[in-house]
Amino acid sequence: MPNDRFPVQIIEVDYDFCSRVFGDYNVTTNPTGCQAVLSTAVVRKCYNTYSTCSFKSAFNNSPLTLRFIDNVENSPKTTTYFPVLVKVSESSSSVNIAGSDDELGPLGRRAIVNVSLKDFPYDDQLTDKYRLQRISGTAQTDEGGYNPLDRQTFFTKLRARWPYYTGRPMRIISGYLVNGVLVDTQTRAYIITDFKINDNNDITISGKDILALADDKKALVPAPSRGRLKVAMDNSSIGLVRTLDPSGVGTEYPASGYAVIGSEVMAFTRSGDDLTFTTRADKKTIASSHSINDTVQVAFVADNVRIDDLIYDWLVTYAKVPASFLDNTNWATEIDTWLPFLNLSGVITKPVGVATIVGEMSLLGVSIWWDAIAQKIKLKANRPVYTDTVIDLTDNEDIISISKEDQDEKRLTQVHFYTAQADPTKGDKTKSNFDTVVVSVDVDAESINAHNDTRVKEVFSRWLTGGGENIAALLSLRLLKRFNTAPARYRIMLDNKDKAIGLTDVIRVTSRIISNDAGKSAPTLLQVVKRVETKEGHQFELTAQAYDFFGKYGSITPNSQVPYASATAQDKIDYCFLSDGALFFADGAAPYEFV
C-alpha cells in the first residue's frame, strides 16, 4: 500500500577514517599529504585507519558513518544502509534529583544500549579506498591480487582494522518508513564501550551515554602526578628548591600551583624539573618534613568559582567530554536564576573520579544528566516549577497504563549539612573533619499529628570552606520543601507520539489513580527521572517523581505590577507579593516564601 508506515530503527557508528590518500605527497602542492610508500617495511597500503597507518603524523581523521538498518523493504536509497540489524536493547539513564536518592549514584545511572547485528561477506567497497588495487595486486607487495569479498566478513575486518572503537559515537535512530522515506525520526546518542564477535556471525556493539567518559575508572581530578622528591626537605623552609625525579617529569606540572606531599599542601612555582616552594602548610594543613622519593602530587584548588564553571572544567579538561556536548549556556541561566550565591572554594589533594566529584555538586542542589535526544549534558537546580514547560498527559488521550508507588523511605524531616572541612588531606565524609554543621528540621513533619518520626539526610561538602552556614541552610530548606512527604513515583506507559518528553521534564498528569480528598481527579505535577524504550523505539515508559515543592513561590515583582488585590490569577503564580505585615492575604491566601 502506497502510504503504509513501517516502524524502523537505524544504527549509526562513526568509524575513524583518514581523509588522506596513501603516498599522496608533494612538498609544494600537498605538503601535509601522506608520505607513506610501499617498501620492505610497508608491504601493503593502509585501510585509512590509525592502527593500519604507517605514517601516523599525517593521519587526519574524517569519520565515516556506517549505517545498519532492520531488514525491511523500501529502505532509504539516499545512502548506504546495511540491512543486518537484529535487535536493539536499551536501558535508559536515570537522574538523581539533587542527589536525594541514596540508592542511586549522585549522577544517577548511565544509559546502556546493546545492538545485535548479523555479520556478512563484504567486498570493502565503502570501507577501503584501495579495494580495486587489492584486486589488481598494486596495493601490496607481499602477495598478488585477491578479491576482498573472499576474505573474512564485514565486522571481522572492521574490528581488526579499528581496535580504537571505545568512546566513539553511536546513534540510535527510531522512525517510520513511508515510500522509502524516513519520517518522524528521533535520535539518541551513545558512545561505544564494547564490540563482540562470536563464531556464528552474531555481533554485539554496546554503548553508554556520554557521561560514561566521567566514570571513576576512566577520569581523575587532579590527574595523578609521577614526580618524586630527589632530595629530602625539612618542615620549615620557604623558597626551597627541589628537583623532581625522574628527569623530564617537570613538563607534566604547571608553571605554578599547589602540591601535596604527604599530608602537607604547599604553593610552588616550576622551572624545568625544579619546584620552588613559596609557601608551606597551606589550606589548613601542617608543615612536616618529607623524604627522598616522596610523591609530589599536584592539587586541584578552586577559589570562589561558580558551580557550573567547576563542572564544565572537570568534564572537559579531565574527562575529555567534547565541549559541544555541554549545555553550558543554559547551565549559566539556571545558576544565575537559582544559585547565584553558590561560588565554591575547596581543595582536592589526591586523584578522585570525575563522576564522584561532579556528583558532589548534586548534593549542593543541582541535578546533572545526559539528554540522549538533545545530545547535551543538562543541569537543573532543585527548585519550584518556574519557567518550565509543563506537558499535560491524561488517561483518555495519552496514557496507555499508569501505576503509583509511595516511596516513604526517601522522605526527609531533617538535613544535617557539614561544611568547613578541617583538613583537605583527611576524610571528606568524616564528621570529625568538618568544623561546622547546620541542622535544619521540619518540626511540623516530625510532629505527633504528622509523621511522628525523624528522617535524616547527611550532606558533606568540602566546597564551602568558609563555613557557608547561610548557603547550607538555604540548600537544606529546598531539600525539605521538596521531600518532607513521601516522593511518590509513577510508572507511565506512552506511545511514541509523546516522544519529546525527556529526563527532568515536568508533566501534569490527570488520571483515575490520582485524586484529591474529595475523590475528584487531581492534576498532579511530576518530574521525569527515568525513561525506558520498551518497544523498539515506538513505545516507552516514564518513571516520574511527584514534584511537590511545598509552599508558594514567585519571582520578584516588577515595579509596574498592580497590587495583589487587582492582580490576575496568572500574576499571582508568576510574581511574589508581600502582605503588608499580615500573615495571610485579604482573600485568605497563604504568604509567599523565599527559597
XYZ file of C-alpha atoms in Angstrom, residues 299-591:
293
model
C 46.420 19.530 43.981
C 43.225 20.840 42.413
C 42.320 24.148 44.048
C 39.147 26.159 43.460
C 38.914 29.668 44.854
C 35.477 31.293 44.667
C 34.458 29.555 41.419
C 30.903 29.231 40.077
C 29.462 25.745 40.405
C 28.708 25.459 36.662
C 32.251 26.551 35.749
C 33.699 23.847 38.009
C 31.543 21.132 36.460
C 32.466 22.315 32.954
C 36.189 22.202 33.788
C 36.064 18.716 35.269
C 34.083 17.230 32.391
C 36.001 18.887 29.542
C 39.546 19.090 30.946
C 39.706 15.862 32.949
C 37.018 13.551 31.477
C 37.686 14.735 27.884
C 33.978 15.172 27.167
C 33.702 17.192 23.919
C 32.597 20.721 24.817
C 29.882 20.523 22.154
C 28.003 18.061 24.391
C 27.752 20.529 27.278
C 24.737 22.816 27.500
C 26.704 25.427 29.441
C 24.771 28.454 28.149
C 21.566 27.107 29.689
C 23.549 25.985 32.738
C 24.578 29.591 33.312
C 20.969 30.803 33.077
C 19.838 28.200 35.605
C 22.631 29.055 38.044
C 22.120 32.812 37.623
C 18.454 32.367 38.497
C 18.582 29.845 41.341
C 22.138 29.540 42.693
C 23.883 32.890 42.008
C 25.379 32.863 45.505
C 26.972 29.431 45.117
C 30.614 30.233 44.385
C 32.766 27.431 45.691
C 36.212 27.066 47.211
C 37.946 23.818 48.045
C 40.925 21.531 47.568
C 41.286 18.026 46.147
C 44.571 16.620 47.384
C 44.559 13.200 45.730
C 43.040 11.949 42.473
C 39.283 11.406 42.673
C 36.981 10.057 39.953
C 35.309 12.781 37.908
C 31.904 11.112 38.353
C 32.390 11.222 42.126
C 33.490 14.837 42.237
C 30.806 16.060 39.818
C 28.335 14.046 41.871
C 29.274 16.117 44.920
C 27.745 19.078 43.117
C 24.368 17.332 43.055
C 24.383 17.424 46.840
C 24.595 21.212 46.555
C 21.212 21.312 44.900
C 21.723 20.524 41.209
C 20.691 17.584 39.038
C 23.039 16.594 36.193
C 22.093 14.182 33.415
C 22.626 13.219 29.789
C 19.810 14.127 27.418
C 20.242 11.469 24.730
C 17.813 13.160 22.341
C 19.138 16.723 22.626
C 22.656 15.199 22.854
C 23.570 17.555 25.675
C 24.573 17.230 29.321
C 21.900 19.158 31.202
C 21.809 20.804 34.614
C 18.848 21.906 36.715
C 18.634 23.325 40.240
C 16.437 21.809 42.932
C 13.696 24.454 42.842
C 9.981 25.052 42.364
C 8.430 24.790 38.918
C 9.158 28.164 37.359
C 9.667 28.734 33.642
C 9.434 25.018 32.845
C 7.131 23.980 30.032
C 4.528 21.713 31.628
C 3.342 18.799 29.444
C -0.228 17.601 30.069
C -0.980 13.859 29.959
C -4.367 12.266 30.553
C -5.844 8.768 30.742
C -8.169 9.443 27.834
C -5.715 10.867 25.306
C -2.140 9.871 26.151
C -1.579 7.258 28.844
C -1.539 3.563 27.925
C -1.027 2.436 31.539
C -0.056 4.040 34.852
C 0.849 2.838 38.362
C 1.833 4.620 41.566
C 4.244 3.743 44.382
C 4.821 5.834 47.513
C 8.488 5.907 48.498
C 8.298 6.657 52.184
C 11.922 5.614 52.707
C 13.006 8.691 50.719
C 11.074 11.171 52.880
C 13.129 13.735 54.843
C 12.441 15.643 58.072
C 15.991 16.818 58.849
C 19.080 17.776 56.854
C 22.473 17.831 58.572
C 24.826 19.852 56.372
C 28.564 19.565 57.198
C 30.816 22.374 55.918
C 34.254 23.938 56.545
C 36.477 20.893 56.034
C 39.197 20.992 58.707
C 41.977 19.246 56.733
C 41.646 18.586 52.976
C 44.045 15.640 53.168
C 41.735 13.816 55.575
C 38.315 12.265 55.044
C 35.720 14.163 53.035
C 32.803 12.307 54.666
C 34.126 12.131 58.242
C 32.138 14.248 60.691
C 35.155 14.997 62.860
C 36.923 16.564 59.846
C 34.323 19.330 59.477
C 34.204 22.397 61.709
C 30.566 23.359 61.054
C 27.264 21.514 60.870
C 23.967 23.201 60.003
C 20.926 21.275 61.231
C 17.623 22.059 59.512
C 14.420 20.489 60.866
C 10.870 20.368 59.575
C 9.219 20.449 63.002
C 5.708 20.089 61.622
C 6.590 16.973 59.625
C 8.041 15.365 62.777
C 5.049 16.247 64.978
C 2.807 13.622 66.552
C -0.062 14.610 64.268
C 2.062 14.238 61.125
C 4.710 11.545 60.536
C 5.798 11.372 64.179
C 9.304 10.232 63.265
C 12.694 11.528 62.128
C 14.312 11.008 58.710
C 17.822 12.468 58.423
C 19.893 13.185 55.334
C 23.573 13.970 55.907
C 25.374 16.160 53.384
C 29.153 16.670 53.439
C 30.676 19.450 51.356
C 34.351 20.256 51.024
C 33.355 23.207 48.811
C 32.018 25.556 51.493
C 35.379 26.151 53.151
C 34.414 29.349 54.985
C 31.514 27.663 56.743
C 28.749 28.805 54.389
C 26.068 28.441 57.085
C 23.530 30.588 55.228
C 24.068 28.688 51.961
C 23.834 25.333 53.743
C 20.615 26.443 55.469
C 19.034 27.525 52.162
C 20.013 24.347 50.316
C 18.713 22.272 53.234
C 15.415 24.184 53.166
C 14.978 23.396 49.472
C 15.526 19.695 50.134
C 12.985 19.703 52.962
C 10.423 21.630 50.898
C 10.768 19.006 48.154
C 10.983 15.805 50.197
C 9.128 16.355 53.502
C 6.440 13.962 52.255
C 6.988 10.612 50.574
C 8.057 11.375 46.980
C 5.534 9.199 45.150
C 6.789 7.646 41.914
C 4.686 6.821 38.896
C 5.356 4.453 36.011
C 3.607 5.691 32.889
C 3.460 3.910 29.535
C 3.129 6.179 26.493
C 3.021 5.887 22.727
C 5.950 7.366 20.857
C 3.855 10.309 19.646
C 4.821 11.798 23.033
C 8.496 11.030 22.415
C 9.686 14.592 23.115
C 9.365 14.004 26.875
C 12.800 13.621 28.468
C 14.564 13.457 31.831
C 13.627 16.182 34.382
C 10.783 17.408 32.160
C 7.717 18.464 34.124
C 4.462 16.672 33.305
C 0.969 17.283 34.661
C -0.911 14.004 34.913
C -4.680 13.657 35.162
C -5.536 10.049 35.933
C -8.086 7.897 37.708
C -5.416 6.731 40.156
C -4.695 10.278 41.407
C -7.466 12.010 43.327
C -7.898 14.740 45.917
C -9.570 14.337 49.303
C -12.979 14.858 47.694
C -12.397 11.896 45.374
C -12.032 14.037 42.255
C -9.202 13.550 39.731
C -6.448 15.961 40.708
C -3.988 17.107 38.022
C -0.590 16.421 39.587
C 2.856 17.749 38.715
C 5.567 15.121 38.228
C 9.211 15.278 37.187
C 10.633 12.591 34.896
C 13.553 10.708 36.464
C 13.847 7.751 34.072
C 12.811 6.882 30.524
C 12.883 3.378 29.008
C 12.224 2.429 25.381
C 10.010 -0.651 25.630
C 9.019 -1.492 22.044
C 11.849 -0.814 19.605
C 11.605 2.944 19.878
C 7.832 3.139 19.326
C 6.524 2.861 22.862
C 8.231 3.954 26.043
C 7.831 4.040 29.805
C 8.470 7.012 32.080
C 9.296 6.907 35.749
C 8.250 10.237 37.224
C 8.553 11.616 40.726
C 5.998 13.861 42.424
C 7.024 17.495 42.038
C 5.574 18.658 45.363
C 7.591 21.742 46.349
C 5.549 22.749 49.376
C 4.889 26.436 49.660
C 4.013 29.353 47.425
C 6.718 30.964 45.274
C 7.162 33.594 42.593
C 9.840 35.815 41.107
C 10.470 39.370 42.326
C 7.522 41.518 41.298
C 8.289 44.320 38.788
C 7.559 47.909 39.865
C 4.865 48.184 37.193
C 2.838 45.312 38.660
C -0.605 46.158 40.079
C -1.279 45.342 43.778
C -2.260 41.835 44.875
C -5.945 42.692 45.157
C -6.040 43.706 41.476
C -3.627 41.083 40.148
C -4.723 38.305 37.822
C -4.527 34.631 38.780
C -1.502 34.222 36.487
C 0.198 37.248 38.094
C -0.166 35.538 41.469
C 1.568 32.460 40.055
C 4.358 34.337 38.303
C 5.206 37.002 40.899
C 5.816 37.278 44.628
C 3.601 39.692 46.621
C 4.051 40.990 50.188
C 1.075 41.029 52.518
C 1.722 44.303 54.421
C 2.656 42.558 57.636
C -0.384 40.262 57.749
C 0.152 36.521 57.913
C -2.363 35.933 55.106
C -3.646 37.985 52.212
C -7.130 39.526 52.364
C -8.527 36.657 50.265
C -7.136 34.120 52.730
C -4.236 33.060 50.510
C -1.041 31.901 52.246
C 2.085 34.093 52.110
